[in-house]
């Protein structure tokens, strides 16, 4: 059971947790209105660092994104220098990482490699273990906390530094605008007058340890569930969020839950979905709030930042109000706080949802739940498919091919699948993962895991969705011919391939995408093994899915079945 021994928040409202906490307590916001910005030809409201703040955070030989993460981590570990050891790993949580510099470094694509960015940060703070990046869209931060807890429970490591970080750029802001998801005014979570979200940038760090200290917070439970509904719209009934909540609060008394800190993006469908999930889970009477009105949607940082603020507020005996909330505008019964409230309870729930159908939640408590009990699981591989630009191997047997490159993927779809025309709308990474997975499931035959929560998906690579990032960049490069594509933007999230598979087979279990500095099968095995700590998970479609370009791609994936 992981204990929290350190934390930090860096945002436009301050560079320490205390500064951010006090600002929110006073009702301040970092949201500002911008008539336009460099490369963004429309007005918007967001929480952005000033030039002076950016300059103050810049670290030599690191990008702005990397510098932001580095300073947050160093602040969080100040009181615990002993954790810089061989038994500590960095888990970075980010939606898009260094993508903001892509336009200026088109000949240096390696700078966009999230795995390499994590390695640079990890090396600079003195860690020897290879880092892990969770790139699971908006739920990345909570996904990272769940992974960290599992790695500690499995005795894979003693300490995990979880850093959620994202910066804003024309790439991201234009993408959300293309989806018509942005509000030009300050966002109003759960309010009847809500018009959309505001974006924000921040870094937030939690230090988790296997050695609980007296009076420290502990991660008691958590779960990740997919809607299996749509890659960019949540289930109307909040099915994935509901299932995640039910698993997270299993066996817990509601009497000690101070607050449900919701995702609360202030978009029409997200807030409605969350209200249904909270109500269905029996949490209607528990106070609920959202913090996006203070910081905006900080993407990969959101789950970590909002966990830290809720942790400190409950410890201080208060529940933050939901800024700009006046009148309930959702149909689910929820107890949204509009102003600061007192509490004497000592646990809370953090919930979050995101593109690709992902939903995650954790239960965090001040009550001492005891020390670490090492958990172990085992799995065996039943089938494996290896698909590259010029080869296909199914369970060790090579298939005869007439084509190579992208033509091979299309030919395999026509010959072996053919009944899912949405394939033609997918980006190349999703096509690769989809084709390889369909062939893998055809090899399995005897098992039917359709419409089930018992099968998870975990894919890994080093370059995220770089190929699609470059394609999307072309749609916003020329200010005179500015046409950001909403469908293309969604596919710049690497975890969308897991969402496509969840929709295709209505898989309602855990889905995740991880970025590693290199193809590290030991790390991949560790993470998939830990997925089986969720008792609901019996099998996982997992492995390496990397698409560099049409002449350089590889899917090496397998079916892992729990054996104990």
Short mmCIF file of C-alpha atoms in Angstrom, two decimals, residues 284-559:
data_model
loop_
_atom_site.label_atom_id
_atom_site.label_comp_id
_atom_site.label_asym_id
_atom_site.label_seq_id
_atom_site.Cartn_x
_atom_site.Cartn_y
_atom_site.Cartn_z
CA UNK A 284 -25.09 11.51 -4.48
CA UNK A 285 -25.02 12.83 -0.92
CA UNK A 286 -21.23 13.09 -0.71
CA UNK A 287 -19.98 16.62 -1.52
CA UNK A 288 -18.45 16.83 -5.01
CA UNK A 289 -16.31 19.53 -6.58
CA UNK A 290 -14.20 20.37 -9.62
CA UNK A 291 -11.05 22.51 -9.77
CA UNK A 292 -10.88 23.41 -13.47
CA UNK A 293 -12.15 26.94 -12.74
CA UNK A 294 -8.88 27.67 -10.93
CA UNK A 295 -6.26 26.03 -13.19
CA UNK A 296 -8.06 25.06 -16.38
CA UNK A 297 -7.67 21.56 -17.78
CA UNK A 298 -3.98 20.76 -17.28
CA UNK A 299 -4.26 17.44 -19.15
CA UNK A 300 -1.50 15.04 -18.03
CA UNK A 301 -0.99 17.08 -14.86
CA UNK A 302 -4.68 17.26 -13.92
CA UNK A 303 -5.02 13.96 -12.06
CA UNK A 304 -1.91 14.58 -9.95
CA UNK A 305 -2.47 18.30 -9.33
CA UNK A 306 -6.10 17.84 -8.27
CA UNK A 307 -5.22 14.90 -6.04
CA UNK A 308 -2.60 17.01 -4.23
CA UNK A 309 -4.93 19.98 -3.71
CA UNK A 310 -7.79 17.79 -2.49
CA UNK A 311 -5.41 15.98 -0.16
CA UNK A 312 -4.22 19.22 1.44
CA UNK A 313 -7.69 20.72 1.65
CA UNK A 314 -9.19 17.70 3.41
CA UNK A 315 -6.20 17.57 5.74
CA UNK A 316 -6.91 21.23 6.54
CA UNK A 317 -10.57 20.41 7.25
CA UNK A 318 -12.05 22.10 4.19
CA UNK A 319 -13.58 21.27 0.82
CA UNK A 320 -12.95 23.70 -2.01
CA UNK A 321 -15.90 25.23 -3.81
CA UNK A 322 -16.42 24.73 -7.54
CA UNK A 323 -15.53 28.10 -9.02
CA UNK A 324 -18.24 29.65 -11.25
CA UNK A 325 -20.82 27.02 -10.30
CA UNK A 326 -24.27 28.50 -9.59
CA UNK A 327 -27.06 26.21 -10.79
CA UNK A 328 -26.92 22.48 -11.43
CA UNK A 329 -27.04 21.70 -15.14
CA UNK A 330 -26.79 17.88 -15.16
CA UNK A 331 -29.44 15.23 -14.67
CA UNK A 332 -27.51 12.97 -12.29
CA UNK A 333 -28.04 13.67 -8.61
CA UNK A 334 -24.79 15.25 -7.36
CA UNK A 335 -23.95 17.46 -4.40
CA UNK A 336 -21.75 20.09 -6.07
CA UNK A 337 -20.06 22.53 -3.69
CA UNK A 338 -20.30 26.17 -4.74
CA UNK A 339 -18.24 27.58 -1.87
CA UNK A 340 -15.74 26.55 0.78
CA UNK A 341 -17.11 23.95 3.22
CA UNK A 342 -15.85 22.43 6.45
CA UNK A 343 -15.21 18.70 6.86
CA UNK A 344 -13.94 16.38 9.57
CA UNK A 345 -13.60 13.36 7.31
CA UNK A 346 -10.28 11.90 6.25
CA UNK A 347 -10.70 10.21 2.84
CA UNK A 348 -11.58 11.37 -0.65
CA UNK A 349 -12.13 10.09 -4.17
CA UNK A 350 -10.44 11.49 -7.26
CA UNK A 351 -12.14 10.57 -10.53
CA UNK A 352 -11.22 11.43 -14.11
CA UNK A 353 -12.14 10.53 -17.70
CA UNK A 354 -10.71 11.09 -21.15
CA UNK A 355 -10.54 10.45 -24.88
CA UNK A 356 -10.22 6.83 -25.89
CA UNK A 357 -13.02 5.89 -23.48
CA UNK A 358 -10.75 5.85 -20.41
CA UNK A 359 -11.99 6.40 -16.88
CA UNK A 360 -10.02 6.15 -13.64
CA UNK A 361 -10.51 6.79 -9.95
CA UNK A 362 -8.58 6.43 -6.71
CA UNK A 363 -9.45 6.41 -3.02
CA UNK A 364 -6.98 8.33 -0.86
CA UNK A 365 -7.07 8.23 2.95
CA UNK A 366 -5.29 9.63 6.00
CA UNK A 367 -6.30 6.61 8.05
CA UNK A 368 -3.48 4.15 8.63
CA UNK A 369 -4.31 0.99 6.68
CA UNK A 370 -1.18 -0.87 7.71
CA UNK A 371 2.13 -1.56 6.01
CA UNK A 372 3.02 -3.10 2.70
CA UNK A 373 1.92 -6.61 1.83
CA UNK A 374 3.77 -7.76 -1.26
CA UNK A 375 1.47 -8.99 -4.03
CA UNK A 376 2.43 -11.34 -6.82
CA UNK A 377 0.70 -12.49 -9.97
CA UNK A 378 1.81 -14.62 -12.88
CA UNK A 379 0.69 -14.95 -16.45
CA UNK A 380 1.36 -17.06 -19.49
CA UNK A 381 1.32 -16.05 -23.14
CA UNK A 382 -1.12 -18.00 -25.28
CA UNK A 383 -0.72 -16.32 -28.69
CA UNK A 384 1.64 -13.81 -30.30
CA UNK A 385 1.58 -11.78 -33.51
CA UNK A 386 4.55 -9.87 -34.93
CA UNK A 387 3.69 -7.52 -37.78
CA UNK A 388 6.27 -5.26 -39.47
CA UNK A 389 6.38 -3.30 -42.71
CA UNK A 390 7.29 -6.45 -44.65
CA UNK A 391 6.46 -9.47 -42.47
CA UNK A 392 3.70 -11.15 -40.48
CA UNK A 393 4.37 -13.95 -38.01
CA UNK A 394 1.45 -15.64 -36.21
CA UNK A 395 2.40 -17.92 -33.32
CA UNK A 396 5.81 -18.47 -34.88
CA UNK A 397 4.52 -19.16 -38.42
CA UNK A 398 5.33 -16.68 -41.19
CA UNK A 399 2.54 -15.65 -43.55
CA UNK A 400 3.00 -15.11 -47.27
CA UNK A 401 2.63 -11.45 -48.21
CA UNK A 402 2.20 -9.63 -51.50
CA UNK A 403 2.59 -6.08 -50.21
CA UNK A 404 4.69 -4.05 -47.79
CA UNK A 405 4.36 -0.83 -45.85
CA UNK A 406 0.98 0.86 -45.56
CA UNK A 407 -0.32 -1.19 -48.49
CA UNK A 408 0.29 -4.27 -46.37
CA UNK A 409 -1.95 -2.97 -43.60
CA UNK A 410 -4.77 -2.23 -46.03
CA UNK A 411 -4.36 -5.61 -47.74
CA UNK A 412 -4.46 -7.45 -44.41
CA UNK A 413 -7.61 -5.57 -43.44
CA UNK A 414 -9.34 -6.53 -46.70
CA UNK A 415 -8.20 -10.16 -46.60
CA UNK A 416 -8.64 -10.98 -42.92
CA UNK A 417 -11.18 -8.52 -41.46
CA UNK A 418 -13.15 -6.40 -43.92
CA UNK A 419 -16.19 -5.68 -41.73
CA UNK A 420 -15.11 -2.53 -39.85
CA UNK A 421 -14.98 0.38 -42.34
CA UNK A 422 -13.96 2.78 -39.58
CA UNK A 423 -10.50 1.30 -40.18
CA UNK A 424 -10.06 3.72 -43.11
CA UNK A 425 -10.51 6.73 -40.81
CA UNK A 426 -7.84 5.64 -38.33
CA UNK A 427 -4.36 7.05 -38.15
CA UNK A 428 -1.43 4.77 -38.98
CA UNK A 429 -0.61 3.83 -35.37
CA UNK A 430 -4.21 2.81 -34.73
CA UNK A 431 -4.36 0.86 -37.99
CA UNK A 432 -1.23 -1.05 -37.04
CA UNK A 433 -2.46 -1.90 -33.54
CA UNK A 434 -5.94 -2.71 -34.80
CA UNK A 435 -4.80 -5.09 -37.56
CA UNK A 436 -2.29 -6.89 -35.34
CA UNK A 437 -4.87 -7.26 -32.55
CA UNK A 438 -7.58 -8.57 -34.89
CA UNK A 439 -5.20 -11.21 -36.24
CA UNK A 440 -4.20 -12.05 -32.66
CA UNK A 441 -7.83 -12.53 -31.61
CA UNK A 442 -8.49 -14.67 -34.68
CA UNK A 443 -5.64 -16.92 -33.57
CA UNK A 444 -7.21 -17.22 -30.12
CA UNK A 445 -10.60 -18.40 -31.44
CA UNK A 446 -11.61 -20.60 -28.53
CA UNK A 447 -12.10 -17.79 -26.01
CA UNK A 448 -14.87 -15.20 -26.17
CA UNK A 449 -13.94 -12.01 -24.38
CA UNK A 450 -16.47 -9.80 -26.15
CA UNK A 451 -18.62 -7.56 -23.93
CA UNK A 452 -16.43 -8.22 -20.93
CA UNK A 453 -14.64 -6.29 -18.22
CA UNK A 454 -12.15 -9.11 -17.71
CA UNK A 455 -9.79 -8.26 -20.59
CA UNK A 456 -7.41 -5.32 -20.49
CA UNK A 457 -5.24 -3.67 -23.14
CA UNK A 458 -1.73 -2.27 -22.59
CA UNK A 459 0.38 -1.04 -25.49
CA UNK A 460 3.88 0.43 -25.43
CA UNK A 461 6.21 2.33 -27.75
CA UNK A 462 8.86 5.07 -27.76
CA UNK A 463 7.50 7.70 -30.15
CA UNK A 464 3.84 7.93 -29.09
CA UNK A 465 1.90 9.19 -32.15
CA UNK A 466 4.70 11.22 -33.77
CA UNK A 467 3.69 10.36 -37.33
CA UNK A 468 0.17 11.68 -36.73
CA UNK A 469 1.50 14.70 -34.84
CA UNK A 470 3.45 15.73 -37.93
CA UNK A 471 0.36 15.29 -40.11
CA UNK A 472 -1.77 17.40 -37.76
CA UNK A 473 0.89 20.10 -37.63
CA UNK A 474 0.46 20.60 -41.38
CA UNK A 475 -3.16 21.66 -40.78
CA UNK A 476 -2.15 24.63 -38.60
CA UNK A 477 1.23 25.55 -40.05
CA UNK A 478 0.05 28.17 -42.52
CA UNK A 479 -1.90 31.01 -40.88
CA UNK A 480 -3.34 31.85 -44.27
CA UNK A 481 -4.60 28.33 -44.77
CA UNK A 482 -5.53 27.41 -41.20
CA UNK A 483 -7.74 24.31 -40.99
CA UNK A 484 -7.19 22.24 -37.81
CA UNK A 485 -8.73 18.80 -38.27
CA UNK A 486 -10.75 17.51 -35.28
CA UNK A 487 -10.56 13.86 -36.35
CA UNK A 488 -6.82 14.07 -36.95
CA UNK A 489 -6.26 15.83 -33.62
CA UNK A 490 -7.97 13.07 -31.63
CA UNK A 491 -5.63 10.51 -33.21
CA UNK A 492 -2.60 12.43 -31.97
CA UNK A 493 -3.34 10.70 -28.66
CA UNK A 494 -1.55 7.32 -28.77
CA UNK A 495 -4.04 5.63 -26.45
CA UNK A 496 -6.80 6.03 -29.05
CA UNK A 497 -5.75 2.67 -30.52
CA UNK A 498 -6.76 1.00 -27.24
CA UNK A 499 -10.09 2.82 -27.42
CA UNK A 500 -10.67 1.58 -30.96
CA UNK A 501 -10.21 -2.00 -29.82
CA UNK A 502 -12.42 -1.48 -26.77
CA UNK A 503 -15.20 -0.18 -29.03
CA UNK A 504 -14.77 -2.92 -31.62
CA UNK A 505 -15.07 -5.73 -29.07
CA UNK A 506 -16.88 -3.83 -26.30
CA UNK A 507 -14.07 -4.49 -23.88
CA UNK A 508 -14.88 -2.71 -20.63
CA UNK A 509 -11.71 -3.41 -18.69
CA UNK A 510 -8.49 -1.45 -18.15
CA UNK A 511 -6.84 0.21 -21.14
CA UNK A 512 -3.54 2.08 -21.13
CA UNK A 513 -0.69 3.32 -23.32
CA UNK A 514 2.88 3.63 -22.05
CA UNK A 515 5.95 5.30 -23.53
CA UNK A 516 9.39 3.83 -22.79
CA UNK A 517 12.85 5.08 -23.83
CA UNK A 518 13.38 1.77 -25.64
CA UNK A 519 11.78 -1.63 -26.15
CA UNK A 520 12.28 -2.94 -22.62
CA UNK A 521 10.54 -6.32 -22.34
CA UNK A 522 11.29 -6.60 -18.63
CA UNK A 523 9.51 -3.30 -17.97
CA UNK A 524 6.61 -4.32 -20.23
CA UNK A 525 6.27 -7.63 -18.39
CA UNK A 526 6.32 -5.90 -14.99
CA UNK A 527 3.54 -3.48 -15.94
CA UNK A 528 1.30 -6.15 -17.46
CA UNK A 529 1.90 -8.42 -14.47
CA UNK A 530 0.74 -5.58 -12.20
CA UNK A 531 -2.46 -5.15 -14.22
CA UNK A 532 -3.59 -8.50 -12.83
CA UNK A 533 -3.69 -6.97 -9.32
CA UNK A 534 -7.13 -5.84 -10.44
CA UNK A 535 -8.99 -9.05 -9.64
CA UNK A 536 -11.41 -8.38 -12.48
CA UNK A 537 -8.66 -8.71 -15.10
CA UNK A 538 -8.14 -12.26 -16.40
CA UNK A 539 -6.31 -11.50 -19.64
CA UNK A 540 -4.48 -8.64 -21.37
CA UNK A 541 -3.78 -7.83 -24.99
CA UNK A 542 -0.34 -6.27 -24.62
CA UNK A 543 2.97 -5.51 -26.24
CA UNK A 544 4.88 -3.15 -28.50
CA UNK A 545 3.08 -1.05 -31.14
CA UNK A 546 5.38 1.47 -32.84
CA UNK A 547 4.70 3.33 -36.09
CA UNK A 548 7.55 5.58 -37.26
CA UNK A 549 6.60 5.82 -40.94
CA UNK A 550 5.33 3.67 -43.80
CA UNK A 551 8.64 1.83 -44.12
CA UNK A 552 9.38 1.45 -40.41
CA UNK A 553 6.76 0.02 -38.06
CA UNK A 554 6.32 -2.94 -35.75
CA UNK A 555 3.58 -4.54 -33.67
CA UNK A 556 4.83 -7.31 -31.40
CA UNK A 557 1.80 -8.16 -29.28
CA UNK A 558 0.48 -11.12 -27.33
CA UNK A 559 -2.37 -12.37 -25.18
#
